[in-house]
PDB file of N, CA and C in Angstrom:
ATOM      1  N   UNK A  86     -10.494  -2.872 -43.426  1.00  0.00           N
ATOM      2  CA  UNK A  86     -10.080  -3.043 -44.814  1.00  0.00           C
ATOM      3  C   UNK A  86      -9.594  -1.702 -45.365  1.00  0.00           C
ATOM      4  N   UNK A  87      -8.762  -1.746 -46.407  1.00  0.00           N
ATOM      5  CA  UNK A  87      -8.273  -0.713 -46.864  1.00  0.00           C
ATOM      6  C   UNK A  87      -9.285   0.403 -47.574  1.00  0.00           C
ATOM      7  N   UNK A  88     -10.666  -0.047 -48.158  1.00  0.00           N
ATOM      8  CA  UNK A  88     -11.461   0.652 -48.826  1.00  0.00           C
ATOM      9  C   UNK A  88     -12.109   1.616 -47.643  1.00  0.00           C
ATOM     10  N   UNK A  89     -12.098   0.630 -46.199  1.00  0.00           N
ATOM     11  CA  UNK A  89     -13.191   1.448 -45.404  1.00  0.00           C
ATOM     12  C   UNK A  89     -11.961   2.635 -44.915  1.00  0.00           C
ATOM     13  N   UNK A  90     -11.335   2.472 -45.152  1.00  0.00           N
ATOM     14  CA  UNK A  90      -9.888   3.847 -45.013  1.00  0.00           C
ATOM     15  C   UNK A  90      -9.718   4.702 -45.038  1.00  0.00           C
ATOM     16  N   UNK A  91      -9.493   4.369 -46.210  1.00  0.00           N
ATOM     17  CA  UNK A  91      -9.549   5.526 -47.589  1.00  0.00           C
ATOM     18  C   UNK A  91      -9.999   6.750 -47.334  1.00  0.00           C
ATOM     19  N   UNK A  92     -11.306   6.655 -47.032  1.00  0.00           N
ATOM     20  CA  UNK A  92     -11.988   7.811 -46.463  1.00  0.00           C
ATOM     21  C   UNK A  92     -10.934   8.919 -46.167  1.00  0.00           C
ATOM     22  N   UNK A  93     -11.038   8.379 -45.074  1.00  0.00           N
ATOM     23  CA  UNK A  93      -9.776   8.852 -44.163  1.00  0.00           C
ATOM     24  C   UNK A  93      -8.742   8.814 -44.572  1.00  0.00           C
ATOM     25  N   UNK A  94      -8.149   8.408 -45.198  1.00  0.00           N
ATOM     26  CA  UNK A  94      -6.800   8.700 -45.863  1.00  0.00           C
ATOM     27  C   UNK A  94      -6.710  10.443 -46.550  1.00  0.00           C
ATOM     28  N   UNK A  95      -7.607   9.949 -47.365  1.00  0.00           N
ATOM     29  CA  UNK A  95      -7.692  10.860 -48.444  1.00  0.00           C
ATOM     30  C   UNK A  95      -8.498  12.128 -47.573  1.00  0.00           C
ATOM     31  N   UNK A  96      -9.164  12.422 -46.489  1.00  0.00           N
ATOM     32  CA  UNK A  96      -9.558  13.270 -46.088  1.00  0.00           C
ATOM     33  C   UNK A  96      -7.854  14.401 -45.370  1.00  0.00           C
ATOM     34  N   UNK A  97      -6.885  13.426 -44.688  1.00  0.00           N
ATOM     35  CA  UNK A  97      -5.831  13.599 -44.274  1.00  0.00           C
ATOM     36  C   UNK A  97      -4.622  14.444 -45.339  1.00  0.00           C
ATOM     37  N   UNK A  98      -4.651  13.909 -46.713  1.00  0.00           N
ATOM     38  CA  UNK A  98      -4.401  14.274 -47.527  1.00  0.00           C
ATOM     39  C   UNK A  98      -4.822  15.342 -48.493  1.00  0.00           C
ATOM     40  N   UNK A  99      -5.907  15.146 -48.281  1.00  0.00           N
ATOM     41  CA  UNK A  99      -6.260  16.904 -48.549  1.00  0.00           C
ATOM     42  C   UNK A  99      -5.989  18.049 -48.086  1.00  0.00           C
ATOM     43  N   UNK A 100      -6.128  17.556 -46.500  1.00  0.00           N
ATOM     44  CA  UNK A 100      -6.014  18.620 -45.106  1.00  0.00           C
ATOM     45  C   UNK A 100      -4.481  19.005 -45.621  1.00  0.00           C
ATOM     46  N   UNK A 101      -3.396  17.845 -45.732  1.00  0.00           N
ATOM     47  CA  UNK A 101      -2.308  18.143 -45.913  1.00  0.00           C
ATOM     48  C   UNK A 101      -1.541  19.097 -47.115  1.00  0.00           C
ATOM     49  N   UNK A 102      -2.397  18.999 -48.174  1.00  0.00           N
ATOM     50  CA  UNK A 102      -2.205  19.509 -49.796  1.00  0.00           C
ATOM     51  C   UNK A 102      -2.573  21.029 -49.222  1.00  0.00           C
ATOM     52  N   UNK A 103      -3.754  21.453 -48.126  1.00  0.00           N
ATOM     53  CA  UNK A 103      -4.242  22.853 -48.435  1.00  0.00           C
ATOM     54  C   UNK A 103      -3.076  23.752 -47.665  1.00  0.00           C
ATOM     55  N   UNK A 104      -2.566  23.602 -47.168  1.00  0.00           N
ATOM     56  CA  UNK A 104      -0.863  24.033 -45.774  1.00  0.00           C
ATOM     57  C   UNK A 104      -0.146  24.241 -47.005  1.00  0.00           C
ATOM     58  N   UNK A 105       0.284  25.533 -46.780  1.00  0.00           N
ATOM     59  CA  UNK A 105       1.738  25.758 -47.986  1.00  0.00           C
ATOM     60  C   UNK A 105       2.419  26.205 -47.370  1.00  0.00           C
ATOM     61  N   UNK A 106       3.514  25.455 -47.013  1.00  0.00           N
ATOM     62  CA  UNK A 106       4.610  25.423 -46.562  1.00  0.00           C
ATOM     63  C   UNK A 106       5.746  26.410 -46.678  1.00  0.00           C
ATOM     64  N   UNK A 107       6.074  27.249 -46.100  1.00  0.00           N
ATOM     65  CA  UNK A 107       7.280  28.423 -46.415  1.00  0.00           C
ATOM     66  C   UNK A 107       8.419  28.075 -45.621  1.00  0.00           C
ATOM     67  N   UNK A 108      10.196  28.237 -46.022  1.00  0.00           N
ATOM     68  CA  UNK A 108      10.667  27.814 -45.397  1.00  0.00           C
ATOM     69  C   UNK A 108      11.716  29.420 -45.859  1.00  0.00           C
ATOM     70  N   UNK A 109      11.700  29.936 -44.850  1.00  0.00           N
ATOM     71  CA  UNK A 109      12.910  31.066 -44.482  1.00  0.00           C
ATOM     72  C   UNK A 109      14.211  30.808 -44.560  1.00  0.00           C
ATOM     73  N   UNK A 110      15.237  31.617 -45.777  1.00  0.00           N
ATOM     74  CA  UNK A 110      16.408  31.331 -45.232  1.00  0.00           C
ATOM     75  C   UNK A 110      16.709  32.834 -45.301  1.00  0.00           C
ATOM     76  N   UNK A 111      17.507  32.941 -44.085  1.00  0.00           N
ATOM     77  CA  UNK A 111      18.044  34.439 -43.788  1.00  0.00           C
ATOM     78  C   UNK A 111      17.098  34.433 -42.317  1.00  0.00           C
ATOM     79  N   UNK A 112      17.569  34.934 -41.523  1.00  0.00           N
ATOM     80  CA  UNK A 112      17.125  34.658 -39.980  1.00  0.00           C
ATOM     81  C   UNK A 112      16.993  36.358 -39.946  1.00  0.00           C
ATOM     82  N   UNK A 113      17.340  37.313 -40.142  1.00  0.00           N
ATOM     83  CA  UNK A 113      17.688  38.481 -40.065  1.00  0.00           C
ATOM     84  C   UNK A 113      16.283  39.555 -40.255  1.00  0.00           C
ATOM     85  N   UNK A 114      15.948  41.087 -40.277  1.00  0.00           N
ATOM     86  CA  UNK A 114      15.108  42.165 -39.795  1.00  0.00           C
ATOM     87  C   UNK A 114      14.033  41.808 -40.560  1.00  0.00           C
ATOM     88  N   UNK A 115      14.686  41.572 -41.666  1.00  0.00           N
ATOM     89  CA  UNK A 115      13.432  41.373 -43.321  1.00  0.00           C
ATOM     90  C   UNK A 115      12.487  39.871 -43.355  1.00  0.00           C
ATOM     91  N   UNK A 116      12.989  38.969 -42.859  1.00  0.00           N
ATOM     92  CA  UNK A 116      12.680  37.460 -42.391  1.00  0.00           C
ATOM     93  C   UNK A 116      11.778  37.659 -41.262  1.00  0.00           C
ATOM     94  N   UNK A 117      11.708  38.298 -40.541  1.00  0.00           N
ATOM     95  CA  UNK A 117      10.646  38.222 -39.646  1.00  0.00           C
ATOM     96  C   UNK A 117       9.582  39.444 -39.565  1.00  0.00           C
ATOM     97  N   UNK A 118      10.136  40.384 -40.623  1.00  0.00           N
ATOM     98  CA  UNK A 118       8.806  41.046 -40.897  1.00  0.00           C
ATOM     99  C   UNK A 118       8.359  40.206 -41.738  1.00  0.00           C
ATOM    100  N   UNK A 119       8.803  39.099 -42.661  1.00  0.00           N
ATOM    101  CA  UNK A 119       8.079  38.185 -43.716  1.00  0.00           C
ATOM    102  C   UNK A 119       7.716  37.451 -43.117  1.00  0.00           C
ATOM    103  N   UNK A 120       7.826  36.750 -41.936  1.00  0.00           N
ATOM    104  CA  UNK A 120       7.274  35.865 -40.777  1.00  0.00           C
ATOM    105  C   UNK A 120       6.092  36.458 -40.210  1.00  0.00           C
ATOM    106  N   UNK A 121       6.221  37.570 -40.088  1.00  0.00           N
ATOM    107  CA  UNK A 121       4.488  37.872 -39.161  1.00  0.00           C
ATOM    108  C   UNK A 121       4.095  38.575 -40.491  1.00  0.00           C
ATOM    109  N   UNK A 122       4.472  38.649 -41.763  1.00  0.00           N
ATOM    110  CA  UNK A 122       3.358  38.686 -42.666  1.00  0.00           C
ATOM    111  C   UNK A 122       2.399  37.510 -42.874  1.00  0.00           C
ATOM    112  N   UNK A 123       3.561  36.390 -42.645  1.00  0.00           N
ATOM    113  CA  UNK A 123       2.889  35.087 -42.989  1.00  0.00           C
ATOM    114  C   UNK A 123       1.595  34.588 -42.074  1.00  0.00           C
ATOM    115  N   UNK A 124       2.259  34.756 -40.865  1.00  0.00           N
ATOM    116  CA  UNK A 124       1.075  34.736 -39.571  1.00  0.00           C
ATOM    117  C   UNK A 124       0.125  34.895 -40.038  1.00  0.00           C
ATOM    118  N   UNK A 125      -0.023  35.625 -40.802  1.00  0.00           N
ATOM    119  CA  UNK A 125      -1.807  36.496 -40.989  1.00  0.00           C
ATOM    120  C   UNK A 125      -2.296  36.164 -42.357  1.00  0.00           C
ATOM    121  N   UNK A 126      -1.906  34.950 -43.054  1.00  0.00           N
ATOM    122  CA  UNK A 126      -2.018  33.864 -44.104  1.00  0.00           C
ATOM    123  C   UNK A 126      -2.922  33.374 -43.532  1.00  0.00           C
ATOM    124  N   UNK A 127      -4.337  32.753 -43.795  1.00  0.00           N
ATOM    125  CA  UNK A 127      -4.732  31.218 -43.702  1.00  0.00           C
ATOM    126  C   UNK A 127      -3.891  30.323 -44.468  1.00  0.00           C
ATOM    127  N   UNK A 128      -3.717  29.215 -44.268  1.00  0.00           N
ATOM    128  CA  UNK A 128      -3.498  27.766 -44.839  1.00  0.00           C
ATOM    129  C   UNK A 128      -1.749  28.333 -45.470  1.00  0.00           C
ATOM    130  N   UNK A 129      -0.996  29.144 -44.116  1.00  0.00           N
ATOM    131  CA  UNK A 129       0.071  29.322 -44.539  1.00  0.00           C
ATOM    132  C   UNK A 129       0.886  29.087 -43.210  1.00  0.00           C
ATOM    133  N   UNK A 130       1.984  28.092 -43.334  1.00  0.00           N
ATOM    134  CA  UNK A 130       3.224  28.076 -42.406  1.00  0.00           C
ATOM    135  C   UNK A 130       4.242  27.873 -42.525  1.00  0.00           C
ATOM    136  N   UNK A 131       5.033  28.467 -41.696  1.00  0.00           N
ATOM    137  CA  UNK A 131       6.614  28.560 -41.626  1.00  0.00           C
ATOM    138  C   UNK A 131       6.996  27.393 -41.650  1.00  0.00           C
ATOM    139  N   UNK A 132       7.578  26.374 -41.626  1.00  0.00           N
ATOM    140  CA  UNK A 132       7.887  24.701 -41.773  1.00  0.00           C
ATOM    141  C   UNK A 132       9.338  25.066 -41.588  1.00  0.00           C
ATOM    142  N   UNK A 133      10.446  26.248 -41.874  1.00  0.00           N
ATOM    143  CA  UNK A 133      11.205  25.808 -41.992  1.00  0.00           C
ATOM    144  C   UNK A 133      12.305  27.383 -41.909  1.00  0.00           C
ATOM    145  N   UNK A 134      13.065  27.739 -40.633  1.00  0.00           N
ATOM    146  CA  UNK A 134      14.303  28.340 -41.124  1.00  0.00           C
ATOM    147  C   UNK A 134      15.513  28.424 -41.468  1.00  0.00           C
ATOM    148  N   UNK A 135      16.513  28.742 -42.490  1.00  0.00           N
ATOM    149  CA  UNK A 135      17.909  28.369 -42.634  1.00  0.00           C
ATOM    150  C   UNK A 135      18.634  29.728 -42.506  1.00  0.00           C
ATOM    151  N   UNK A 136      19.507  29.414 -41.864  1.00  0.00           N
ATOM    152  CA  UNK A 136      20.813  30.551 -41.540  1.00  0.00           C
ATOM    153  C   UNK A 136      21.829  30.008 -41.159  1.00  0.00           C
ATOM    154  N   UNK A 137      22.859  30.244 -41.304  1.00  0.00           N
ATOM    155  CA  UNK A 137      24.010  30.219 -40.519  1.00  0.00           C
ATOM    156  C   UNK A 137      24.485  30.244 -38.978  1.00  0.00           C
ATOM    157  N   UNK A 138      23.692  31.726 -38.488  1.00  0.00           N
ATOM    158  CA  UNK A 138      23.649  32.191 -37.572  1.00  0.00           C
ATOM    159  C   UNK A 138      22.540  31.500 -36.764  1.00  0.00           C
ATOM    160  N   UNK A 139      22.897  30.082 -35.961  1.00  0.00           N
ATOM    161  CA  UNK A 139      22.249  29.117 -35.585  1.00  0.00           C
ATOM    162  C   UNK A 139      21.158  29.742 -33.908  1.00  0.00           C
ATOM    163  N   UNK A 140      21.856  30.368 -33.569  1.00  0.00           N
ATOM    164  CA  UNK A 140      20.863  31.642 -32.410  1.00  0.00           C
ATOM    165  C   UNK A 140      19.643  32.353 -33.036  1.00  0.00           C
ATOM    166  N   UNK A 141      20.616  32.421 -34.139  1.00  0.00           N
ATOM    167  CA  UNK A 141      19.040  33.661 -35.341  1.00  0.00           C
ATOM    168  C   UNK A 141      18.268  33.055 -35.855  1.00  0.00           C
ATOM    169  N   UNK A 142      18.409  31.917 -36.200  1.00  0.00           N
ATOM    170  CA  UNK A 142      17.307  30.870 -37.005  1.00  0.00           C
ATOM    171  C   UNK A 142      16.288  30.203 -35.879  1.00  0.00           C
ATOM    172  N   UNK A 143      17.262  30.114 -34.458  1.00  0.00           N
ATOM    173  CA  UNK A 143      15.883  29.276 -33.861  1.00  0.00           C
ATOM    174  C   UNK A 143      15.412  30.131 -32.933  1.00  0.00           C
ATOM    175  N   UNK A 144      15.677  31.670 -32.761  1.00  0.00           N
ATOM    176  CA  UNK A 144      14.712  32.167 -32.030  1.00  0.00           C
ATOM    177  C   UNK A 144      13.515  32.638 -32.936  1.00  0.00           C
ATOM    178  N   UNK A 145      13.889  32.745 -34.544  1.00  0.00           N
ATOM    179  CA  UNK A 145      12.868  33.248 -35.855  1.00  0.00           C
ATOM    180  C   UNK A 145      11.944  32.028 -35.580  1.00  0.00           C
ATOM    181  N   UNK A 146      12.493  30.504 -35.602  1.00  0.00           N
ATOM    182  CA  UNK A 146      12.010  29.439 -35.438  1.00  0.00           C
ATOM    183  C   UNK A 146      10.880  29.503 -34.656  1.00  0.00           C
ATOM    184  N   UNK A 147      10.978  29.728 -32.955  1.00  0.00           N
ATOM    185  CA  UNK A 147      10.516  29.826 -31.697  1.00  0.00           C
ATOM    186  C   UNK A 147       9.452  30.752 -32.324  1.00  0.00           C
ATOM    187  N   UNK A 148       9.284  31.606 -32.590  1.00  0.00           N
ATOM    188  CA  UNK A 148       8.261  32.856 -33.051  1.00  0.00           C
ATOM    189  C   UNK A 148       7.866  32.414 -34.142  1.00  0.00           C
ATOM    190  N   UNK A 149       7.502  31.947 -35.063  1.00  0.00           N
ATOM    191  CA  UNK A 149       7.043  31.410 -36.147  1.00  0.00           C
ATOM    192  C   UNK A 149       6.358  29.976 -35.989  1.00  0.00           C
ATOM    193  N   UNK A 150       6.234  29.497 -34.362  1.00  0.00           N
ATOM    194  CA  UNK A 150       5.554  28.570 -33.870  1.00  0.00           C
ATOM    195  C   UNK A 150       6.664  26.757 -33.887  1.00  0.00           C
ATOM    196  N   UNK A 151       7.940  27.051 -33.983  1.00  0.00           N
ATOM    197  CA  UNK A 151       7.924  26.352 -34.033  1.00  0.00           C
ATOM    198  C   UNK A 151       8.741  25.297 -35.093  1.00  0.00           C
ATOM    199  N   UNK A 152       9.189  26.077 -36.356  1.00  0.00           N
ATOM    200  CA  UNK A 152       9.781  26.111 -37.682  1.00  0.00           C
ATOM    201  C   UNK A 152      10.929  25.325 -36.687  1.00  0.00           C
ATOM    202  N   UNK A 153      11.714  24.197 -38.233  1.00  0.00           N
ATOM    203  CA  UNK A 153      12.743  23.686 -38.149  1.00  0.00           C
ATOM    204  C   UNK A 153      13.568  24.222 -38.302  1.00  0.00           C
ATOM    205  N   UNK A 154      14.918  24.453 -37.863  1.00  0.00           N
ATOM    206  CA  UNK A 154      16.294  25.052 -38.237  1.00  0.00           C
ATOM    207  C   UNK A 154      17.417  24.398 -38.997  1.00  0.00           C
ATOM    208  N   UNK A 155      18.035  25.388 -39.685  1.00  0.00           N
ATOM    209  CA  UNK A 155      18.537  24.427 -40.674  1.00  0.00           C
ATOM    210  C   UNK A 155      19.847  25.911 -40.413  1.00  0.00           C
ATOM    211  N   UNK A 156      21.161  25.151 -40.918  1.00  0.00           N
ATOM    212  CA  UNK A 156      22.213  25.806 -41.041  1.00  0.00           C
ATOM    213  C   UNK A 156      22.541  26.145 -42.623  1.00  0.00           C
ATOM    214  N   UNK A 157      22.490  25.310 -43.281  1.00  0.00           N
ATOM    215  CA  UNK A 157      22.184  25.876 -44.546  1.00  0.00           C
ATOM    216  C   UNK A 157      21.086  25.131 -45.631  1.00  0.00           C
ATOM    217  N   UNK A 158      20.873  25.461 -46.530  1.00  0.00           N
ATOM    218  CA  UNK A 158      19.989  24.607 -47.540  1.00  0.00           C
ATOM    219  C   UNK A 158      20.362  23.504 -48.740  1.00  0.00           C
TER     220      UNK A 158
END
């Protein structure tokens, strides 16, 4: 039933609310010293890089665990 759920729903949803999400645009020297600042955040991740320079965004990506690439925003 939906009540016995819930629980769990809402435990999922919390987990999800405490993650703050950062999403990089600029792939470049300053972006990834702001990337391994972030590293060393609890309840902080990269979710997301945008650049142009589609090589520069997903190796920032790759090192940041993983971040989506985006060409622009």
């Amino acid at each position: 039933s939906v009540a016995m759920e819930l629980p769990a729903i809402l435990s999922r949803l919390v987990e999800f609310l405490r993650v703050r999400r950062i999403c990089l645009v600029g792939a470049g020297f300053i972006a990834r010293v702001h990337a391994d600042a972030l590293k060393s955040i609890p309840g902080v991740a990269v979710t997301a890089v945008v650049d142009p320079n589609g090589e520069a965004a997903r190796q920032l990506a790759a090192a940041t665990g993983g971040a989506a690439v985006h060409a622009s925003a």
